[in-house]
Amino acid sequence: AQSVTQLDSHVSVSEGTPVLLRCNYSSSYSPSLFWYVQHPNKGLQLLLKYTSAATLVKGINGFEAEFKKSETSFHLTKPSAHMSDAAEYFCVVSAGKLVFGAGTILRVKS
Amino acid sequence: NAGVTQTPKFQVLKTGQSMTLQCAQDMNHNSMYWYRQDPGMGLRLIYYSASEGTTDKGEVPNGYNVSRLNKREFSLRLESAAPSQTSVYFCASSEGRADSYEQYFGPGTRLTVT
């Protein structure tokens, strides 16, 4: 069985500072991992995905995530936050069907 | 291209009423999905259709039925609505298996059951 845990329900950063959203997963075999973003009152949009190629995955809008098998983690980072990054972020694990984490709400302060 | 469209955007039902949520995609995708989103729980899969003519239960199928009307359309029906079904419902589609292909989401339907 697969599961995913997002370690922070809320993260607050200042504009221009780094972003770190943490995700740990559990899977009985090599999973595919995703990060999706949801802006207020919108559907979800794919940020990036890991499917057993390079462990450092680059996504849209300057986000990237590193797959660390030894730590069962897939944390999302961005060097410099922008106001438009304020949204809810979901870490997702998959083997056939997607299992979503509970979400992390990112707040960006000016 | 409109992508994934959902109707209605908002709906209020009384307990025991029935309704159908409509979803259509214009990307020629094979797979379609229905999720519900509740605060602090992420998205949970209700039903999915891997290809036209097939449907399968997801994590939380009780109280729902689905129809894959054709390749474009995938509807979700609540036969007898309950307050526990108050949620935001998202339809999604993908070219193939969810673990290999990006899912594209509709804007959601906000359902309140009183």
CSV table of N, CA, C and O in Angstrom, one decimal, chain A:
chain,number,residue,atom,x,y,z
A,1,ALA,N,0.9,-1.2,0.0
A,1,ALA,CA,0.0,0.0,0.0
A,1,ALA,C,0.9,1.2,0.0
A,1,ALA,O,2.0,1.2,0.5
A,2,GLN,N,0.4,2.3,-0.6
A,2,GLN,CA,1.1,3.5,-0.6
A,2,GLN,C,0.5,4.6,0.2
A,2,GLN,O,-0.7,4.6,0.4
A,3,SER,N,1.3,5.5,0.7
A,3,SER,CA,0.8,6.6,1.5
A,3,SER,C,1.8,7.8,1.3
A,3,SER,O,2.9,7.6,0.9
A,4,VAL,N,1.3,8.9,1.6
A,4,VAL,CA,2.1,10.1,1.5
A,4,VAL,C,1.8,11.1,2.7
A,4,VAL,O,0.6,11.2,3.0
A,5,THR,N,2.8,11.6,3.2
A,5,THR,CA,2.7,12.5,4.4
A,5,THR,C,3.3,13.8,4.1
A,5,THR,O,4.5,13.9,3.8
A,6,GLN,N,2.6,14.9,4.1
A,6,GLN,CA,3.1,16.2,4.0
A,6,GLN,C,3.3,16.8,5.4
A,6,GLN,O,2.4,16.8,6.2
A,7,LEU,N,4.5,17.1,5.7
A,7,LEU,CA,4.9,17.3,7.1
A,7,LEU,C,4.4,18.7,7.6
A,7,LEU,O,4.4,18.8,8.9
A,8,ASP,N,4.1,19.6,6.8
A,8,ASP,CA,3.6,20.9,7.2
A,8,ASP,C,2.3,21.2,6.6
A,8,ASP,O,2.1,21.1,5.4
A,9,SER,N,1.3,21.6,7.4
A,9,SER,CA,0.0,21.9,6.8
A,9,SER,C,0.0,23.4,6.3
A,9,SER,O,-0.7,23.7,5.4
A,10,HIS,N,0.8,24.2,6.9
A,10,HIS,CA,1.0,25.6,6.5
A,10,HIS,C,2.5,26.0,6.5
A,10,HIS,O,3.2,25.6,7.4
A,11,VAL,N,2.9,26.7,5.5
A,11,VAL,CA,4.2,27.3,5.4
A,11,VAL,C,4.1,28.8,5.1
A,11,VAL,O,3.4,29.1,4.1
A,12,SER,N,4.8,29.6,5.8
A,12,SER,CA,4.8,31.0,5.5
A,12,SER,C,6.2,31.5,5.2
A,12,SER,O,7.1,31.2,6.0
A,13,VAL,N,6.4,32.2,4.1
A,13,VAL,CA,7.8,32.7,3.7
A,13,VAL,C,7.6,34.2,3.3
A,13,VAL,O,6.5,34.6,2.9
A,14,SER,N,8.7,34.9,3.3
A,14,SER,CA,8.7,36.2,2.7
A,14,SER,C,9.1,36.2,1.3
A,14,SER,O,9.8,35.3,0.8
A,15,GLU,N,8.5,37.1,0.5
A,15,GLU,CA,8.8,37.2,-0.9
A,15,GLU,C,10.4,37.3,-1.1
A,15,GLU,O,11.0,38.0,-0.4
A,16,GLY,N,10.9,36.5,-2.0
A,16,GLY,CA,12.3,36.5,-2.3
A,16,GLY,C,13.1,35.5,-1.5
A,16,GLY,O,14.3,35.4,-1.7
A,17,THR,N,12.5,34.9,-0.5
A,17,THR,CA,13.3,33.9,0.3
A,17,THR,C,12.9,32.5,-0.2
A,17,THR,O,12.0,32.3,-0.9
A,18,PRO,N,13.8,31.5,0.2
A,18,PRO,CA,13.6,30.1,-0.3
A,18,PRO,C,12.3,29.5,0.2
A,18,PRO,O,11.8,29.8,1.3
A,19,VAL,N,11.8,28.6,-0.6
A,19,VAL,CA,10.6,27.8,-0.2
A,19,VAL,C,11.0,26.3,-0.1
A,19,VAL,O,11.8,25.8,-0.9
A,20,LEU,N,10.6,25.7,1.0
A,20,LEU,CA,10.8,24.2,1.2
A,20,LEU,C,9.4,23.6,1.7
A,20,LEU,O,8.9,24.0,2.8
A,21,LEU,N,8.9,22.7,0.9
A,21,LEU,CA,7.7,22.0,1.3
A,21,LEU,C,8.0,20.5,1.3
A,21,LEU,O,8.5,20.0,0.4
A,22,ARG,N,7.8,19.9,2.5
A,22,ARG,CA,8.3,18.6,2.8
A,22,ARG,C,7.3,17.5,2.6
A,22,ARG,O,6.1,17.7,2.9
A,23,CYS,N,7.8,16.4,2.0
A,23,CYS,CA,6.9,15.3,1.7
A,23,CYS,C,7.7,14.0,1.9
A,23,CYS,O,8.7,13.8,1.4
A,24,ASN,N,7.1,13.1,2.7
A,24,ASN,CA,7.6,11.7,2.8
A,24,ASN,C,6.6,10.7,2.3
A,24,ASN,O,5.4,11.0,2.4
A,25,TYR,N,7.0,9.7,1.7
A,25,TYR,CA,6.1,8.7,1.1
A,25,TYR,C,6.4,7.3,1.6
A,25,TYR,O,7.5,7.0,2.1
A,26,SER,N,5.5,6.4,1.4
A,26,SER,CA,5.6,5.0,1.7
A,26,SER,C,5.1,4.2,0.5
A,26,SER,O,4.0,4.5,0.0
A,27,SER,N,5.9,3.3,0.0
A,27,SER,CA,5.5,2.6,-1.2
A,27,SER,C,6.2,1.2,-1.1
A,27,SER,O,7.4,1.1,-0.8
A,28,SER,N,5.5,0.2,-1.5
A,28,SER,CA,6.1,-1.2,-1.5
A,28,SER,C,7.0,-1.4,-2.7
A,28,SER,O,7.8,-2.3,-2.7
A,29,TYR,N,7.0,-0.5,-3.7
A,29,TYR,CA,8.0,-0.6,-4.7
A,29,TYR,C,8.2,0.8,-5.3
A,29,TYR,O,7.7,1.7,-4.8
A,30,SER,N,9.1,0.9,-6.3
A,30,SER,CA,9.5,2.2,-6.8
A,30,SER,C,8.3,3.0,-7.3
A,30,SER,O,7.6,2.6,-8.3
A,31,PRO,N,8.0,4.1,-6.7
A,31,PRO,CA,6.8,4.8,-7.0
A,31,PRO,C,7.1,5.9,-8.1
A,31,PRO,O,8.2,6.2,-8.4
A,32,SER,N,6.0,6.4,-8.7
A,32,SER,CA,6.0,7.7,-9.4
A,32,SER,C,5.6,8.7,-8.3
A,32,SER,O,4.7,8.4,-7.5
A,33,LEU,N,6.2,9.8,-8.4
A,33,LEU,CA,5.9,10.9,-7.4
A,33,LEU,C,5.6,12.2,-8.2
A,33,LEU,O,6.3,12.5,-9.2
A,34,PHE,N,4.7,13.0,-7.7
A,34,PHE,CA,4.2,14.2,-8.3
A,34,PHE,C,4.1,15.3,-7.3
A,34,PHE,O,3.8,15.0,-6.1
A,35,TRP,N,4.2,16.5,-7.7
A,35,TRP,CA,3.7,17.7,-7.0
A,35,TRP,C,2.7,18.4,-7.9
A,35,TRP,O,3.0,18.7,-9.0
A,36,TYR,N,1.5,18.7,-7.3
A,36,TYR,CA,0.5,19.5,-7.9
A,36,TYR,C,0.3,20.7,-7.1
A,36,TYR,O,0.4,20.7,-5.9
A,37,VAL,N,-0.1,21.8,-7.8
A,37,VAL,CA,-0.5,23.1,-7.1
A,37,VAL,C,-1.9,23.4,-7.4
A,37,VAL,O,-2.4,23.2,-8.5
A,38,GLN,N,-2.6,24.0,-6.4
A,38,GLN,CA,-3.9,24.4,-6.6
A,38,GLN,C,-4.1,25.9,-6.1
A,38,GLN,O,-3.9,26.2,-4.9
A,39,HIS,N,-4.3,26.8,-7.0
A,39,HIS,CA,-4.6,28.2,-6.6
A,39,HIS,C,-6.0,28.3,-6.2
A,39,HIS,O,-6.9,27.5,-6.6
A,40,PRO,N,-6.3,29.3,-5.4
A,40,PRO,CA,-7.7,29.4,-4.8
A,40,PRO,C,-8.8,29.3,-5.9
A,40,PRO,O,-8.7,30.0,-6.9
A,41,ASN,N,-9.8,28.5,-5.6
A,41,ASN,CA,-10.9,28.3,-6.4
A,41,ASN,C,-10.6,27.8,-7.8
A,41,ASN,O,-11.4,28.0,-8.8
A,42,LYS,N,-9.5,27.1,-7.9
A,42,LYS,CA,-9.1,26.5,-9.2
A,42,LYS,C,-8.9,25.0,-9.1
A,42,LYS,O,-8.8,24.5,-8.0
A,43,GLY,N,-8.8,24.4,-10.3
A,43,GLY,CA,-8.4,23.0,-10.3
A,43,GLY,C,-6.9,22.8,-10.0
A,43,GLY,O,-6.2,23.8,-9.9
A,44,LEU,N,-6.4,21.6,-10.0
A,44,LEU,CA,-5.0,21.3,-9.7
A,44,LEU,C,-4.2,21.3,-11.0
A,44,LEU,O,-4.7,21.0,-12.1
A,45,GLN,N,-3.0,21.7,-10.9
A,45,GLN,CA,-2.1,21.8,-12.1
A,45,GLN,C,-0.8,21.1,-11.7
A,45,GLN,O,-0.3,21.3,-10.6
A,46,LEU,N,-0.3,20.3,-12.6
A,46,LEU,CA,1.0,19.6,-12.4
A,46,LEU,C,2.2,20.5,-12.3
A,46,LEU,O,2.4,21.3,-13.2
A,47,LEU,N,3.0,20.4,-11.2
A,47,LEU,CA,4.2,21.2,-11.1
A,47,LEU,C,5.4,20.4,-11.7
A,47,LEU,O,6.2,20.9,-12.5
A,48,LEU,N,5.5,19.1,-11.3
A,48,LEU,CA,6.6,18.3,-11.7
A,48,LEU,C,6.3,16.8,-11.4
A,48,LEU,O,5.4,16.6,-10.5
A,49,LYS,N,7.1,15.9,-12.0
A,49,LYS,CA,6.9,14.5,-11.7
A,49,LYS,C,8.2,13.8,-11.7
A,49,LYS,O,9.1,14.1,-12.5
A,50,TYR,N,8.3,12.7,-10.9
A,50,TYR,CA,9.5,11.9,-10.9
A,50,TYR,C,9.0,10.5,-11.3
A,50,TYR,O,8.0,9.9,-10.7
A,51,THR,N,9.7,9.9,-12.3
A,51,THR,CA,9.3,8.6,-12.7
A,51,THR,C,10.5,7.7,-13.0
A,51,THR,O,10.7,7.0,-14.0
A,52,SER,N,11.5,7.7,-12.0
A,52,SER,CA,12.7,6.9,-11.9
A,52,SER,C,13.7,7.2,-12.9
A,52,SER,O,14.6,6.4,-13.2
A,53,ALA,N,13.7,8.4,-13.4
A,53,ALA,CA,14.9,8.9,-14.2
A,53,ALA,C,15.8,9.7,-13.3
A,53,ALA,O,16.2,9.2,-12.3
A,54,ALA,N,16.1,10.9,-13.6
A,54,ALA,CA,17.0,11.7,-12.7
A,54,ALA,C,16.3,12.0,-11.4
A,54,ALA,O,15.1,12.2,-11.3
A,55,THR,N,17.1,11.9,-10.3
A,55,THR,CA,16.5,12.1,-9.0
A,55,THR,C,16.2,13.6,-8.7
A,55,THR,O,15.4,13.8,-7.8
A,56,LEU,N,16.8,14.5,-9.4
A,56,LEU,CA,16.5,15.9,-9.2
A,56,LEU,C,15.6,16.3,-10.4
A,56,LEU,O,16.0,16.2,-11.6
A,57,VAL,N,14.4,16.7,-10.1
A,57,VAL,CA,13.4,17.0,-11.1
A,57,VAL,C,13.1,18.4,-11.1
A,57,VAL,O,12.8,19.0,-10.1
A,58,LYS,N,13.1,19.0,-12.3
A,58,LYS,CA,12.8,20.4,-12.5
A,58,LYS,C,11.4,20.6,-13.0
A,58,LYS,O,10.9,19.8,-13.9
A,59,GLY,N,10.6,21.5,-12.4
A,59,GLY,CA,9.2,21.7,-12.8
A,59,GLY,C,9.0,23.1,-13.4
A,59,GLY,O,9.9,23.8,-13.7
A,60,ILE,N,7.8,23.5,-13.4
A,60,ILE,CA,7.4,24.8,-13.9
A,60,ILE,C,7.6,25.9,-12.8
A,60,ILE,O,7.7,25.5,-11.6
A,61,ASN,N,7.7,27.1,-13.3
A,61,ASN,CA,7.8,28.3,-12.3
A,61,ASN,C,8.9,28.2,-11.4
A,61,ASN,O,8.8,28.8,-10.3
A,62,GLY,N,10.0,27.6,-11.7
A,62,GLY,CA,11.2,27.6,-10.9
A,62,GLY,C,11.3,26.6,-9.8
A,62,GLY,O,12.2,26.5,-9.0
A,63,PHE,N,10.3,25.7,-9.7
A,63,PHE,CA,10.2,24.7,-8.6
A,63,PHE,C,11.1,23.5,-9.1
A,63,PHE,O,11.2,23.2,-10.2
A,64,GLU,N,11.6,22.8,-8.1
A,64,GLU,CA,12.3,21.5,-8.3
A,64,GLU,C,12.1,20.7,-7.1
A,64,GLU,O,11.7,21.1,-6.0
A,65,ALA,N,12.3,19.4,-7.2
A,65,ALA,CA,12.2,18.4,-6.2
A,65,ALA,C,13.2,17.3,-6.3
A,65,ALA,O,13.6,17.0,-7.4
A,66,GLU,N,13.7,16.8,-5.2
A,66,GLU,CA,14.7,15.8,-5.2
A,66,GLU,C,14.2,14.5,-4.6
A,66,GLU,O,13.6,14.5,-3.5
A,67,PHE,N,14.3,13.4,-5.3
A,67,PHE,CA,13.9,12.1,-4.9
A,67,PHE,C,15.0,11.5,-4.1
A,67,PHE,O,16.1,11.3,-4.6
A,68,LYS,N,14.8,11.2,-2.8
A,68,LYS,CA,15.8,10.6,-1.9
A,68,LYS,C,15.2,9.2,-1.4
A,68,LYS,O,14.4,9.2,-0.5
A,69,LYS,N,15.6,8.2,-2.1
A,69,LYS,CA,15.1,6.9,-1.7
A,69,LYS,C,15.4,6.5,-0.3
A,69,LYS,O,14.6,5.9,0.4
A,70,SER,N,16.7,6.8,0.1
A,70,SER,CA,17.1,6.4,1.5
A,70,SER,C,16.3,7.1,2.6
A,70,SER,O,16.1,6.5,3.7
A,71,GLU,N,15.8,8.2,2.3
A,71,GLU,CA,15.0,9.0,3.2
A,71,GLU,C,13.5,8.9,2.9
A,71,GLU,O,12.7,9.5,3.7
A,72,THR,N,13.1,8.2,1.9
A,72,THR,CA,11.7,8.2,1.4
A,72,THR,C,11.1,9.6,1.3
A,72,THR,O,10.0,9.8,1.9
A,73,SER,N,11.9,10.5,0.8
A,73,SER,CA,11.4,11.9,0.7
A,73,SER,C,11.3,12.4,-0.7
A,73,SER,O,12.1,11.9,-1.6
A,74,PHE,N,10.5,13.4,-0.9
A,74,PHE,CA,10.4,14.1,-2.2
A,74,PHE,C,10.0,15.5,-1.9
A,74,PHE,O,8.9,16.0,-2.2
A,75,HIS,N,11.0,16.3,-1.3
A,75,HIS,CA,10.7,17.7,-0.9
A,75,HIS,C,10.7,18.6,-2.1
A,75,HIS,O,11.5,18.5,-3.0
A,76,LEU,N,9.8,19.6,-2.1
A,76,LEU,CA,9.7,20.6,-3.1
A,76,LEU,C,10.4,21.9,-2.7
A,76,LEU,O,10.2,22.3,-1.5
A,77,THR,N,11.2,22.5,-3.6
A,77,THR,CA,11.9,23.7,-3.2
A,77,THR,C,11.8,24.7,-4.4
A,77,THR,O,11.6,24.4,-5.5
A,78,LYS,N,12.1,25.9,-4.0
A,78,LYS,CA,12.2,27.0,-4.9
A,78,LYS,C,13.1,28.1,-4.3
A,78,LYS,O,13.0,28.4,-3.1
A,79,PRO,N,14.1,28.5,-5.1
A,79,PRO,CA,15.1,29.4,-4.5
A,79,PRO,C,14.6,30.8,-4.0
A,79,PRO,O,15.0,31.3,-3.0
A,80,SER,N,13.6,31.3,-4.7
A,80,SER,CA,13.1,32.6,-4.3
A,80,SER,C,11.6,32.7,-4.5
A,80,SER,O,11.1,32.6,-5.7
A,81,ALA,N,10.8,32.9,-3.5
A,81,ALA,CA,9.4,32.9,-3.5
A,81,ALA,C,8.8,34.1,-4.2
A,81,ALA,O,9.4,35.2,-4.0
A,82,HIS,N,7.8,34.0,-4.9
A,82,HIS,CA,7.1,35.1,-5.5
A,82,HIS,C,5.6,35.1,-5.0
A,82,HIS,O,5.1,34.1,-4.6
A,83,MET,N,5.0,36.3,-5.0
A,83,MET,CA,3.7,36.4,-4.5
A,83,MET,C,2.7,35.4,-5.1
A,83,MET,O,1.8,34.9,-4.5
A,84,SER,N,2.9,35.2,-6.4
A,84,SER,CA,2.0,34.3,-7.2
A,84,SER,C,2.2,32.9,-6.8
A,84,SER,O,1.4,32.0,-7.3
A,85,ASP,N,3.2,32.5,-6.0
A,85,ASP,CA,3.3,31.1,-5.5
A,85,ASP,C,2.4,30.8,-4.4
A,85,ASP,O,2.3,29.6,-4.1
A,86,ALA,N,1.7,31.8,-3.9
A,86,ALA,CA,0.8,31.5,-2.8
A,86,ALA,C,-0.3,30.6,-3.3
A,86,ALA,O,-1.1,30.9,-4.2
A,87,ALA,N,-0.5,29.4,-2.7
A,87,ALA,CA,-1.4,28.4,-3.2
A,87,ALA,C,-1.3,27.2,-2.2
A,87,ALA,O,-0.6,27.2,-1.3
A,88,GLU,N,-2.1,26.1,-2.6
A,88,GLU,CA,-2.0,24.9,-1.8
A,88,GLU,C,-1.2,23.9,-2.7
A,88,GLU,O,-1.5,23.8,-3.9
A,89,TYR,N,-0.3,23.1,-2.1
A,89,TYR,CA,0.6,22.2,-2.8
A,89,TYR,C,0.3,20.8,-2.3
A,89,TYR,O,0.3,20.6,-1.1
A,90,PHE,N,0.2,19.9,-3.3
A,90,PHE,CA,-0.1,18.5,-2.9
A,90,PHE,C,1.0,17.6,-3.5
A,90,PHE,O,1.4,17.6,-4.6
A,91,CYS,N,1.6,16.8,-2.6
A,91,CYS,CA,2.5,15.7,-2.9
A,91,CYS,C,1.7,14.5,-3.2
A,91,CYS,O,0.7,14.2,-2.5
A,92,VAL,N,2.0,13.7,-4.3
A,92,VAL,CA,1.2,12.6,-4.7
A,92,VAL,C,2.1,11.4,-5.0
A,92,VAL,O,3.1,11.6,-5.7
A,93,VAL,N,1.7,10.2,-4.6
A,93,VAL,CA,2.4,9.0,-4.9
A,93,VAL,C,1.5,8.1,-5.8
A,93,VAL,O,0.3,8.2,-5.6
A,94,SER,N,2.1,7.4,-6.7
A,94,SER,CA,1.2,6.6,-7.6
A,94,SER,C,1.8,5.3,-7.9
A,94,SER,O,3.0,5.2,-8.1
A,95,ALA,N,1.0,4.3,-8.0
A,95,ALA,CA,1.3,3.0,-8.7
A,95,ALA,C,0.0,2.6,-9.3
A,95,ALA,O,-0.7,1.8,-8.7
A,96,GLY,N,-0.4,3.2,-10.4
A,96,GLY,CA,-1.6,2.9,-11.0
A,96,GLY,C,-2.7,4.0,-10.7
A,96,GLY,O,-3.2,4.6,-11.6
A,97,LYS,N,-2.9,4.2,-9.5
A,97,LYS,CA,-3.8,5.3,-9.1
A,97,LYS,C,-3.1,6.3,-8.2
A,97,LYS,O,-2.1,5.9,-7.5
A,98,LEU,N,-3.6,7.5,-8.1
A,98,LEU,CA,-2.9,8.5,-7.4
A,98,LEU,C,-3.4,8.5,-5.9
A,98,LEU,O,-4.5,8.4,-5.7
A,99,VAL,N,-2.4,8.7,-5.0
A,99,VAL,CA,-2.7,8.9,-3.6
A,99,VAL,C,-2.2,10.3,-3.2
A,99,VAL,O,-1.0,10.5,-3.3
A,100,PHE,N,-3.1,11.2,-2.8
A,100,PHE,CA,-2.7,12.6,-2.5
A,100,PHE,C,-2.4,12.7,-1.0
A,100,PHE,O,-3.0,12.1,-0.1
A,101,GLY,N,-1.4,13.6,-0.8
A,101,GLY,CA,-1.2,14.1,0.6
A,101,GLY,C,-2.3,15.1,1.0
A,101,GLY,O,-3.1,15.5,0.2
A,102,ALA,N,-2.2,15.5,2.3
A,102,ALA,CA,-3.3,16.3,2.8
A,102,ALA,C,-3.1,17.8,2.3
A,102,ALA,O,-4.1,18.6,2.4
A,103,GLY,N,-2.0,18.1,1.8
A,103,GLY,CA,-1.8,19.5,1.2
A,103,GLY,C,-1.0,20.4,2.2
A,103,GLY,O,-1.1,20.2,3.4
A,104,THR,N,-0.2,21.3,1.6
A,104,THR,CA,0.5,22.3,2.4
A,104,THR,C,0.1,23.7,1.8
A,104,THR,O,0.2,23.9,0.6
A,105,ILE,N,-0.5,24.5,2.6
A,105,ILE,CA,-0.8,25.9,2.1
A,105,ILE,C,0.4,26.8,2.3
A,105,ILE,O,1.0,26.9,3.4
A,106,LEU,N,0.8,27.3,1.2
A,106,LEU,CA,2.0,28.3,1.2
A,106,LEU,C,1.5,29.7,1.2
A,106,LEU,O,0.7,30.1,0.3
A,107,ARG,N,1.9,30.4,2.1
A,107,ARG,CA,1.6,31.9,2.2
A,107,ARG,C,2.9,32.6,1.9
A,107,ARG,O,4.0,32.3,2.5
A,108,VAL,N,2.8,33.7,1.1
A,108,VAL,CA,4.0,34.5,0.8
A,108,VAL,C,3.7,35.9,1.2
A,108,VAL,O,2.8,36.5,0.8
A,109,LYS,N,4.6,36.4,2.1
A,109,LYS,CA,4.4,37.7,2.7
A,109,LYS,C,5.2,38.7,1.9
A,109,LYS,O,6.4,38.4,1.5
A,110,SER,N,4.7,39.9,1.7
A,110,SER,CA,5.4,40.9,0.9
A,110,SER,C,6.3,41.7,1.9
A,110,SER,O,6.2,41.6,3.1
